[in-house]
Coordinates of N, CA, C and O in Angstrom, one line a residue:
M1 N 101.7 126.8 103.5 CA 101.1 126.0 104.6 C 100.7 124.7 104.1 O 99.9 124.6 103.1
A2 N 101.1 123.6 104.7 CA 100.7 122.3 104.3 C 99.3 122.1 104.6 O 98.8 122.6 105.6
S3 N 98.6 121.3 103.8 CA 97.2 121.0 104.0 C 97.1 120.0 105.2 O 98.0 119.2 105.5
L4 N 95.9 120.1 105.9 CA 95.7 119.2 107.0 C 94.8 118.0 106.6 O 93.9 118.2 105.8
I5 N 95.1 116.9 107.2 CA 94.3 115.7 106.9 C 93.6 115.3 108.2 O 94.2 115.2 109.3
D6 N 92.3 115.0 108.1 CA 91.5 114.5 109.2 C 91.9 113.0 109.5 O 92.2 112.3 108.6
A7 N 91.9 112.7 110.8 CA 92.3 111.3 111.2 C 91.4 110.3 110.5 O 91.9 109.2 110.0
I8 N 90.1 110.6 110.3 CA 89.2 109.6 109.7 C 89.5 109.4 108.2 O 89.2 108.4 107.6
A9 N 90.3 110.3 107.6 CA 90.6 110.2 106.1 C 91.9 109.4 105.9 O 92.2 109.1 104.8
I10 N 92.6 109.1 107.0 CA 93.9 108.4 106.8 C 93.6 106.9 106.5 O 92.9 106.3 107.2
K11 N 94.2 106.5 105.4 CA 94.1 105.1 104.9 C 95.5 104.4 104.9 O 96.5 105.1 105.1
R12 N 95.4 103.2 104.7 CA 96.7 102.4 104.6 C 97.6 102.9 103.6 O 97.2 103.4 102.5
K13 N 98.9 103.0 103.9 CA 100.0 103.5 103.0 C 100.1 105.0 102.9 O 100.9 105.5 102.2
M14 N 99.2 105.7 103.6 CA 99.2 107.2 103.5 C 100.3 107.7 104.5 O 100.7 107.0 105.4
L15 N 100.9 108.8 104.1 CA 101.9 109.5 104.9 C 101.3 110.7 105.6 O 100.5 111.4 105.1
F16 N 101.7 110.9 106.9 CA 101.2 112.0 107.7 C 102.2 112.4 108.7 O 103.2 111.6 109.0
E17 N 102.1 113.6 109.3 CA 103.0 114.1 110.3 C 102.3 114.1 111.6 O 101.2 114.7 111.7
F18 N 102.9 113.6 112.7 CA 102.3 113.6 114.0 C 103.5 113.9 115.0 O 104.5 113.3 114.9
E19 N 103.3 115.0 115.8 CA 104.3 115.4 116.7 C 105.6 115.7 116.0 O 106.7 115.2 116.4
D20 N 105.6 116.4 114.9 CA 106.7 116.8 114.1 C 107.6 115.6 113.6 O 108.8 115.8 113.4
T21 N 106.9 114.5 113.4 CA 107.6 113.3 112.9 C 106.8 112.7 111.7 O 105.6 112.6 111.9
P22 N 107.5 112.3 110.6 CA 106.7 111.6 109.6 C 106.3 110.2 109.9 O 107.2 109.4 110.4
F23 N 105.1 109.8 109.5 CA 104.6 108.4 109.8 C 104.0 107.9 108.5 O 103.5 108.6 107.7
S24 N 104.0 106.6 108.4 CA 103.3 105.9 107.4 C 102.3 105.0 108.0 O 102.5 104.3 109.0
C25 N 101.0 105.0 107.5 CA 99.9 104.3 108.1 C 100.0 102.8 107.6 O 100.0 102.6 106.4
L26 N 100.1 101.9 108.5 CA 100.1 100.5 108.1 C 98.7 99.9 108.1 O 98.4 99.0 107.3
E27 N 97.9 100.3 109.1 CA 96.5 99.9 109.2 C 95.6 101.0 109.8 O 96.1 101.7 110.6
A28 N 94.4 101.1 109.3 CA 93.5 102.1 109.9 C 92.2 101.4 110.2 O 91.6 100.7 109.4
D29 N 91.7 101.6 111.4 CA 90.4 101.0 111.9 C 89.5 102.0 112.5 O 89.9 102.7 113.5
V30 N 88.3 102.3 111.9 CA 87.4 103.3 112.4 C 86.4 102.6 113.3 O 85.7 101.6 112.9
T31 N 86.2 103.1 114.5 CA 85.2 102.6 115.4 C 84.1 103.7 115.6 O 84.4 104.8 116.1
S32 N 82.9 103.4 115.2 CA 81.8 104.3 115.4 C 81.1 104.0 116.7 O 80.9 102.8 117.1
P33 N 80.6 105.0 117.4 CA 80.0 104.8 118.7 C 78.6 104.2 118.5 O 77.9 104.4 117.5
T34 N 78.1 103.5 119.5 CA 76.8 102.9 119.5 C 75.8 103.9 120.2 O 74.6 104.0 119.8
A35 N 76.3 104.7 121.1 CA 75.4 105.6 121.8 C 75.5 107.0 121.1 O 76.4 107.3 120.5
R36 N 74.3 107.7 121.3 CA 74.3 109.0 120.7 C 75.3 109.9 121.5 O 75.5 109.8 122.7
G37 N 75.9 110.8 120.7 CA 76.9 111.7 121.4 C 78.2 111.1 121.6 O 79.1 111.8 122.0
G38 N 78.4 109.8 121.2 CA 79.7 109.2 121.4 C 80.7 109.7 120.3 O 80.2 110.2 119.2
Q39 N 81.9 109.6 120.5 CA 82.9 110.0 119.5 C 83.3 108.9 118.6 O 83.5 107.7 119.0
T40 N 83.5 109.2 117.3 CA 84.0 108.2 116.4 C 85.5 108.2 116.6 O 86.1 109.3 116.6
L41 N 86.1 107.0 116.7 CA 87.5 106.9 117.0 C 88.2 106.2 115.8 O 87.6 105.4 115.1
V42 N 89.5 106.6 115.6 CA 90.3 106.0 114.5 C 91.5 105.4 115.2 O 92.3 106.1 115.8
R43 N 91.7 104.1 115.0 CA 92.9 103.4 115.6 C 93.9 103.2 114.4 O 93.5 102.6 113.4
L44 N 95.1 103.8 114.5 CA 96.1 103.7 113.5 C 97.2 102.9 113.9 O 97.8 103.1 115.0
K45 N 97.6 101.9 113.1 CA 98.9 101.2 113.3 C 99.8 102.0 112.3 O 99.6 102.1 111.1
M46 N 100.9 102.6 112.9 CA 101.7 103.5 112.1 C 103.2 103.2 112.4 O 103.6 102.7 113.4
R47 N 104.0 103.5 111.3 CA 105.5 103.3 111.4 C 106.1 104.7 111.4 O 105.8 105.5 110.5
N48 N 107.0 104.9 112.3 CA 107.8 106.2 112.4 C 108.8 106.0 111.3 O 109.6 105.1 111.2
L49 N 108.8 107.0 110.3 CA 109.8 106.9 109.2 C 111.2 107.3 109.5 O 112.1 107.0 108.8
L50 N 111.4 107.8 110.7 CA 112.8 108.2 111.1 C 113.4 107.0 111.9 O 114.6 106.7 111.7
T51 N 112.6 106.3 112.7 CA 113.2 105.2 113.6 C 112.7 103.8 113.1 O 113.2 102.9 113.7
S52 N 111.7 103.7 112.3 CA 111.1 102.5 111.8 C 110.3 101.8 112.9 O 109.9 100.7 112.8
A53 N 110.1 102.5 114.1 CA 109.3 101.9 115.2 C 107.9 101.8 114.7 O 107.4 102.7 114.0
V54 N 107.2 100.7 115.1 CA 105.8 100.6 114.8 C 105.0 100.6 116.1 O 105.4 99.9 117.0
F55 N 103.9 101.3 116.1 CA 103.0 101.3 117.2 C 101.6 101.7 116.8 O 101.4 102.1 115.7
E56 N 100.7 101.4 117.8 CA 99.3 101.8 117.5 C 98.9 102.9 118.4 O 99.3 103.0 119.5
K57 N 98.0 103.8 117.9 CA 97.5 104.9 118.7 C 96.1 105.2 118.2 O 95.8 105.1 117.0
T58 N 95.2 105.6 119.1 CA 93.8 105.9 118.8 C 93.7 107.4 118.8 O 94.1 108.1 119.7
F59 N 93.0 107.9 117.8 CA 92.7 109.4 117.6 C 91.2 109.6 117.5 O 90.5 108.7 117.1
K60 N 90.8 110.8 117.8 CA 89.4 111.2 117.5 C 89.3 111.4 116.0 O 90.3 111.8 115.3
A61 N 88.1 111.2 115.4 CA 87.9 111.3 113.9 C 88.3 112.6 113.4 O 88.7 112.7 112.2
N62 N 88.1 113.7 114.2 CA 88.4 115.0 113.6 C 89.7 115.6 114.0 O 90.0 116.7 113.8
D63 N 90.6 114.7 114.6 CA 92.0 115.2 114.9 C 92.6 115.4 113.5 O 92.4 114.8 112.5
K64 N 93.5 116.4 113.5 CA 94.1 116.8 112.2 C 95.6 116.6 112.2 O 96.3 116.7 113.2
F65 N 96.1 116.2 111.0 CA 97.5 115.9 110.8 C 98.0 116.8 109.7 O 97.3 117.0 108.7
K66 N 99.3 117.2 109.7 CA 99.9 117.9 108.6 C 100.4 116.8 107.6 O 100.7 115.7 108.0
E67 N 100.5 117.2 106.3 CA 101.2 116.4 105.4 C 102.7 116.6 105.6 O 103.1 117.7 105.7
P68 N 103.4 115.5 105.7 CA 104.9 115.7 105.9 C 105.6 116.3 104.7 O 105.2 116.1 103.6
D69 N 106.7 117.0 104.9 CA 107.5 117.5 103.9 C 108.4 116.4 103.4 O 109.6 116.3 103.7
L70 N 107.8 115.4 102.7 CA 108.5 114.2 102.4 C 108.7 114.2 100.8 O 107.7 114.4 100.1
V71 N 109.9 114.0 100.4 CA 110.1 113.9 99.0 C 110.8 112.6 98.7 O 111.6 112.1 99.4
I72 N 110.4 112.0 97.6 CA 111.0 110.7 97.1 C 111.9 111.0 95.9 O 111.4 111.6 94.9
V73 N 113.2 110.7 96.0 CA 114.2 111.0 95.0 C 114.7 109.7 94.4 O 115.1 108.8 95.1
P74 N 114.8 109.7 93.1 CA 115.5 108.5 92.5 C 117.0 108.6 92.7 O 117.6 109.6 92.4
V75 N 117.6 107.5 93.2 CA 119.0 107.4 93.4 C 119.6 106.1 92.9 O 118.8 105.2 92.6
S76 N 120.9 106.0 92.8 CA 121.6 104.8 92.5 C 122.6 104.6 93.6 O 123.2 105.5 94.1
Y77 N 122.8 103.3 94.0 CA 123.7 102.9 95.0 C 125.1 103.0 94.5 O 125.4 102.5 93.4
L78 N 126.0 103.7 95.3 CA 127.4 103.8 94.9 C 128.3 102.8 95.7 O 128.8 101.9 95.1
Y79 N 128.4 103.0 97.0 CA 129.2 102.2 97.8 C 129.0 102.4 99.3 O 128.3 103.4 99.6
S80 N 129.5 101.6 100.2 CA 129.4 101.8 101.6 C 130.8 101.8 102.2 O 131.7 101.1 101.7
D81 N 131.0 102.7 103.2 CA 132.3 102.7 103.9 C 132.0 103.0 105.4 O 130.9 102.9 105.8
G82 N 133.0 103.4 106.1 CA 132.9 103.7 107.6 C 131.9 104.8 107.9 O 131.3 104.9 109.0
E83 N 131.7 105.7 106.9 CA 130.8 106.9 107.1 C 129.3 106.5 106.9 O 128.4 107.2 107.3
G84 N 129.0 105.4 106.1 CA 127.7 105.0 105.8 C 127.6 104.5 104.4 O 128.6 104.2 103.8
S85 N 126.4 104.5 103.8 CA 126.2 104.1 102.5 C 125.9 105.3 101.6 O 125.1 106.2 102.0
H86 N 126.5 105.4 100.4 CA 126.5 106.5 99.6 C 125.6 106.3 98.3 O 125.7 105.2 97.7
F87 N 124.8 107.2 98.0 CA 123.8 107.1 96.9 C 124.0 108.4 96.0 O 124.2 109.5 96.5
L88 N 123.8 108.2 94.7 CA 123.9 109.3 93.8 C 122.4 109.7 93.4 O 121.7 108.9 92.9
D89 N 122.1 111.0 93.7 CA 120.8 111.5 93.3 C 120.8 111.6 91.8 O 121.6 112.3 91.2
Q90 N 119.8 111.0 91.2 CA 119.7 110.9 89.7 C 119.2 112.2 89.1 O 119.3 112.3 87.9
E91 N 118.8 113.2 89.9 CA 118.3 114.4 89.3 C 119.3 115.5 89.6 O 119.7 116.3 88.7
S92 N 119.8 115.7 90.8 CA 120.8 116.8 91.1 C 122.2 116.3 91.0 O 123.1 117.1 91.1
Y93 N 122.5 115.0 90.9 CA 123.8 114.4 90.9 C 124.6 114.7 92.1 O 125.9 114.7 92.1
E94 N 124.0 115.0 93.2 CA 124.7 115.1 94.5 C 124.8 113.8 95.2 O 123.9 112.9 94.9
T95 N 125.8 113.6 96.0 CA 125.9 112.3 96.7 C 125.2 112.4 98.1 O 125.5 113.4 98.8
L96 N 124.4 111.5 98.4 CA 123.6 111.5 99.6 C 124.1 110.3 100.5 O 124.3 109.2 99.9
T97 N 124.3 110.5 101.7 CA 124.9 109.5 102.6 C 123.8 109.1 103.7 O 123.3 110.0 104.3
L98 N 123.6 107.8 103.8 CA 122.7 107.3 104.9 C 123.5 106.5 105.9 O 124.4 105.8 105.5
T99 N 123.1 106.6 107.2 CA 123.8 105.8 108.2 C 123.3 104.4 108.1 O 122.4 104.0 107.4
E100 N 124.1 103.5 108.9 CA 123.8 102.1 108.9 C 122.3 101.8 109.3 O 121.7 101.0 108.8
E101 N 121.9 102.6 110.3 CA 120.5 102.4 110.9 C 119.5 102.7 109.8 O 118.4 102.1 109.7
M102 N 119.7 103.8 109.0 CA 118.8 104.2 108.0 C 118.7 103.1 106.9 O 117.6 102.9 106.3
V103 N 119.8 102.5 106.5 CA 119.8 101.5 105.4 C 119.3 100.2 105.9 O 118.7 99.5 105.2
G104 N 119.6 99.9 107.2 CA 119.1 98.6 107.7 C 119.8 97.4 107.0 O 121.0 97.5 106.6
N105 N 119.0 96.4 106.7 CA 119.6 95.2 106.0 C 119.4 95.3 104.5 O 119.5 94.3 103.8
A106 N 119.1 96.5 103.9 CA 119.0 96.6 102.5 C 120.2 96.4 101.7 O 120.2 96.0 100.5
L107 N 121.4 96.5 102.4 CA 122.7 96.2 101.7 C 122.8 94.8 101.1 O 123.5 94.5 100.2
D108 N 122.0 93.8 101.7 CA 122.0 92.5 101.2 C 121.4 92.4 99.8 O 121.6 91.4 99.1
L109 N 120.7 93.4 99.4 CA 120.1 93.4 98.1 C 120.7 94.5 97.1 O 120.2 94.6 96.0
L110 N 121.7 95.2 97.5 CA 122.2 96.3 96.7 C 123.6 96.0 96.1 O 124.5 95.6 96.9
I111 N 123.7 96.2 94.8 CA 125.0 96.2 94.2 C 125.2 97.6 93.6 O 124.3 98.3 93.4
E112 N 126.5 97.9 93.2 CA 126.8 99.2 92.6 C 125.9 99.4 91.4 O 125.8 98.6 90.6
G113 N 125.2 100.6 91.4 CA 124.4 101.0 90.2 C 122.9 100.6 90.4 O 122.1 101.0 89.6
T114 N 122.6 99.9 91.5 CA 121.2 99.6 91.7 C 120.3 100.9 91.8 O 120.7 101.7 92.6
L115 N 119.3 100.9 91.0 CA 118.4 102.1 91.1 C 117.3 101.8 92.1 O 116.7 100.8 92.2
L116 N 117.1 102.8 93.0 CA 116.0 102.7 94.0 C 115.6 104.1 94.4 O 116.0 105.1 93.7
Q117 N 114.7 104.3 95.4 CA 114.2 105.6 95.8 C 114.6 105.9 97.2 O 114.7 105.0 98.1
L118 N 114.9 107.1 97.4 CA 115.4 107.6 98.7 C 114.4 108.6 99.3 O 113.9 109.4 98.5
H119 N 114.0 108.5 100.5 CA 113.1 109.4 101.2 C 113.8 110.5 101.8 O 114.8 110.3 102.5
K120 N 113.4 111.8 101.6 CA 114.0 113.0 102.2 C 112.9 113.6 103.0 O 111.8 113.8 102.5
Y121 N 113.2 113.9 104.3 CA 112.2 114.6 105.1 C 112.9 116.0 105.5 O 114.0 116.0 106.0
N122 N 112.2 117.1 105.2 CA 112.7 118.4 105.4 C 114.1 118.6 104.7 O 115.0 119.2 105.3
G123 N 114.2 117.9 103.6 CA 115.5 118.1 102.8 C 116.6 117.1 103.2 O 117.6 117.1 102.6
N124 N 116.4 116.3 104.3 CA 117.5 115.4 104.7 C 117.1 114.0 104.4 O 116.0 113.6 104.6
P125 N 118.1 113.2 104.0 CA 117.8 111.8 103.7 C 117.4 111.0 105.0 O 118.1 111.2 106.0
I126 N 116.3 110.2 104.9 CA 115.9 109.4 106.1 C 115.8 107.9 105.9 O 115.7 107.2 106.8
G127 N 115.7 107.5 104.6 CA 115.5 106.1 104.4 C 115.4 105.7 102.9 O 115.4 106.6 102.1
L128 N 115.3 104.4 102.7 CA 115.2 103.9 101.3 C 113.9 103.2 101.0 O 113.3 102.7 101.9
Q129 N 113.6 103.2 99.8 CA 112.4 102.4 99.3 C 113.0 101.5 98.2 O 113.3 102.0 97.1
L130 N 113.1 100.2 98.5 CA 113.6 99.3 97.5 C 112.7 99.0 96.4 O 111.4 99.1 96.6
P131 N 113.2 98.7 95.2 CA 112.2 98.2 94.1 C 111.6 96.9 94.5 O 112.1 96.3 95.5
M132 N 110.6 96.5 93.9 CA 109.9 95.2 94.2 C 110.8 94.0 94.0 O 110.8 93.1 94.8
F133 N 111.7 94.1 93.0 CA 112.6 93.0 92.7 C 114.0 93.5 92.4 O 114.1 94.7 91.9
V134 N 115.0 92.8 92.7 CA 116.4 93.1 92.3 C 117.0 91.9 91.6 O 116.6 90.8 91.9
E135 N 117.9 92.1 90.7 CA 118.6 91.0 90.0 C 120.0 90.9 90.5 O 120.7 91.9 90.5
L136 N 120.3 89.7 90.9 CA 121.7 89.5 91.5 C 122.3 88.2 90.9 O 121.5 87.3 90.6
D137 N 123.6 88.2 90.8 CA 124.3 87.0 90.3 C 124.4 86.0 91.4 O 124.6 86.3 92.6
V138 N 124.4 84.7 91.1 CA 124.6 83.6 92.0 C 126.1 83.4 92.1 O 126.7 83.0 91.1
A139 N 126.7 83.6 93.3 CA 128.1 83.4 93.5 C 128.4 82.0 93.8 O 129.5 81.5 93.4
Y140 N 127.5 81.3 94.5 CA 127.7 79.9 94.9 C 126.3 79.2 94.9 O 125.4 79.8 95.5
A141 N 126.2 78.0 94.4 CA 125.0 77.3 94.5 C 125.4 75.8 94.9 O 126.3 75.3 94.3
E142 N 124.7 75.3 95.8 CA 124.9 73.9 96.2 C 124.7 73.0 95.0 O 123.8 73.3 94.1
P143 N 125.4 71.9 94.9 CA 125.1 71.0 93.7 C 123.7 70.4 93.9 O 123.3 70.2 95.1
A144 N 123.0 70.2 92.8 CA 121.7 69.6 92.9 C 121.8 68.2 93.2 O 122.7 67.5 92.7
S145 N 120.9 67.6 94.0 CA 120.9 66.2 94.3 C 120.5 65.4 93.0 O 119.8 65.9 92.2
R146 N 121.1 64.3 92.8 CA 120.8 63.5 91.6 C 119.3 63.2 91.5 O 118.7 62.9 92.5
G147 N 118.8 63.3 90.4 CA 117.3 63.0 90.2 C 116.5 64.2 90.5 O 115.3 64.2 90.3
D148 N 117.1 65.3 91.0 CA 116.3 66.5 91.4 C 116.2 67.4 90.2 O 115.5 68.4 90.3
S149 N 116.8 67.2 89.1 CA 116.9 68.2 88.0 C 115.6 68.3 87.2 O 115.4 69.2 86.5
S150 N 114.6 67.4 87.5 CA 113.4 67.5 86.8 C 112.5 68.6 87.4 O 113.0 69.4 88.1
S151 N 111.2 68.6 87.1 CA 110.4 69.7 87.6 C 110.3 69.8 89.1 O 109.7 68.9 89.7
G152 N 110.9 70.9 89.6 CA 110.7 71.4 90.9 C 110.8 70.4 92.1 O 110.1 70.6 93.1
G153 N 111.8 69.5 92.1 CA 111.9 68.6 93.3 C 112.6 69.2 94.5 O 113.6 68.7 94.9
G154 N 112.1 70.3 95.0 CA 112.7 70.9 96.2 C 113.5 72.2 95.8 O 113.4 72.7 94.8
T155 N 114.3 72.6 96.8 CA 115.1 73.8 96.6 C 116.5 73.5 97.2 O 116.7 72.5 97.9
K156 N 117.4 74.3 96.9 CA 118.8 74.2 97.4 C 119.3 75.6 97.8 O 118.6 76.6 97.4
M157 N 120.3 75.7 98.6 CA 120.8 77.0 99.1 C 121.7 77.6 98.0 O 122.5 76.9 97.4
A158 N 121.6 78.9 97.9 CA 122.5 79.7 97.0 C 123.0 81.0 97.6 O 122.2 81.6 98.4
R159 N 124.2 81.3 97.5 CA 124.7 82.6 98.0 C 124.9 83.6 96.8 O 125.5 83.2 95.8
L160 N 124.3 84.7 97.0 CA 124.3 85.7 95.9 C 125.6 86.6 96.0 O 126.3 86.6 97.1
E161 N 125.8 87.5 95.1 CA 127.0 88.3 95.0 C 127.1 89.3 96.2 O 128.2 89.7 96.5
T162 N 126.0 89.6 96.9 CA 126.0 90.5 98.0 C 126.3 89.7 99.3 O 126.4 90.3 100.4
G163 N 126.3 88.4 99.3 CA 126.4 87.6 100.5 C 125.1 87.0 101.0 O 125.1 86.2 101.9
L164 N 124.0 87.5 100.5 CA 122.7 87.0 100.9 C 122.5 85.6 100.5 O 122.8 85.2 99.3
E165 N 122.0 84.8 101.4 CA 121.7 83.4 101.1 C 120.2 83.2 101.0 O 119.5 83.6 101.8
I166 N 119.8 82.5 99.9 CA 118.4 82.3 99.6 C 118.2 80.8 99.1 O 119.2 80.2 98.7
R167 N 117.0 80.3 99.2 CA 116.6 79.0 98.6 C 116.3 79.2 97.1 O 115.5 80.1 96.8
V168 N 116.8 78.4 96.3 CA 116.5 78.5 94.8 C 116.2 77.1 94.3 O 116.5 76.1 95.0
P169 N 115.5 77.0 93.2 CA 115.2 75.7 92.6 C 116.5 75.0 92.2 O 117.5 75.6 92.0
P170 N 116.5 73.7 92.1 CA 117.7 72.9 91.8 C 118.4 73.2 90.5 O 119.6 72.9 90.3
F171 N 117.7 73.7 89.5 CA 118.3 74.0 88.2 C 119.1 75.2 88.1 O 119.8 75.5 87.2
I172 N 119.1 76.1 89.2 CA 119.9 77.3 89.2 C 121.4 77.0 89.4 O 121.7 76.2 90.3
K173 N 122.2 77.6 88.6 CA 123.7 77.3 88.7 C 124.5 78.6 89.0 O 123.9 79.7 88.9
E174 N 125.7 78.4 89.5 CA 126.6 79.5 89.7 C 126.7 80.3 88.5 O 126.8 79.8 87.4
G175 N 126.8 81.7 88.6 CA 127.0 82.5 87.5 C 125.7 83.0 86.9 O 125.7 84.0 86.1
E176 N 124.6 82.4 87.2 CA 123.3 82.8 86.7 C 122.8 84.0 87.4 O 123.2 84.3 88.6
K177 N 121.9 84.8 86.8 CA 121.3 86.0 87.4 C 119.9 85.6 87.8 O 119.2 84.9 87.1
V178 N 119.6 85.9 89.1 CA 118.2 85.6 89.6 C 117.5 86.8 90.0 O 118.2 87.8 90.4
K179 N 116.2 86.8 90.0 CA 115.4 87.9 90.5 C 115.0 87.5 91.9 O 114.5 86.4 92.2
V180 N 115.1 88.5 92.8 CA 114.8 88.3 94.3 C 113.8 89.3 94.7 O 113.9 90.5 94.4
A181 N 112.7 88.9 95.3 CA 111.7 89.8 95.8 C 112.2 90.5 97.1 O 112.7 89.8 98.0
T182 N 112.2 91.8 97.1 CA 112.8 92.6 98.2 C 112.0 92.5 99.5 O 112.6 92.6 100.6
E183 N 110.7 92.3 99.4 CA 109.9 92.2 100.6 C 110.2 91.0 101.4 O 110.3 91.1 102.6
N184 N 110.3 89.8 100.8 CA 110.5 88.6 101.6 C 111.8 88.0 101.4 O 112.1 86.9 101.9
R185 N 112.6 88.5 100.5 CA 114.0 88.0 100.1 C 114.0 86.6 99.7 O 114.7 85.8 100.1
E186 N 113.0 86.3 98.8 CA 112.9 85.0 98.2 C 113.1 85.0 96.7 O 112.9 86.0 96.1
F187 N 113.5 83.8 96.2 CA 113.7 83.7 94.8 C 112.4 84.0 94.0 O 111.3 83.5 94.4
A188 N 112.5 84.8 93.0 CA 111.3 85.1 92.2 C 111.4 84.8 90.7 O 110.5 85.1 90.0
G189 N 112.5 84.1 90.4 CA 112.6 83.7 89.0 C 114.0 84.0 88.4 O 114.8 84.6 89.1
R190 N 114.2 83.5 87.2 CA 115.5 83.8 86.6 C 115.4 85.2 86.0 O 114.3 85.7 85.6
A191 N 116.5 85.9 86.0 CA 116.5 87.3 85.5 C 116.8 87.3 84.0 O 117.3 86.4 83.4

């Protein structure tokens, strides 16, 4: 039997199960009553881990949630085809396939062999957790404007090996490896 979590104990980034669906808490706000006998309420901004939908809902402080049967598995990206995107479980060596909806726009940041984490709910793959940074080759970089090569005079557009286009400093050239932050898809430095 999974342990139960009180609504008032749910904090940011915690995982819980509500109506047989796994959720991640994005924000938690506790409202205490001013009158005696009033109920303490907890407003949760939460993300459905199956659909990625985000919404807010208010619960009583003593409402209980189950811990979801959620497992995070280390995987490496193999390839994508008509069936979906395929990943190799680094522990069991089985191939796990995610649909296009589950992967979302993460393919902009993935090359063959990229290590990341996959979420499994009740034994089935449901989504990915990207690393904070990925290293990708610059396939094309705009030529730097003359006089721009000194310290940081702006940015230019670069297309990475996955097709993702980002802004980079003028000194970055084709063929270089750059570090990209996965959260905002911005240049984070040379790799």
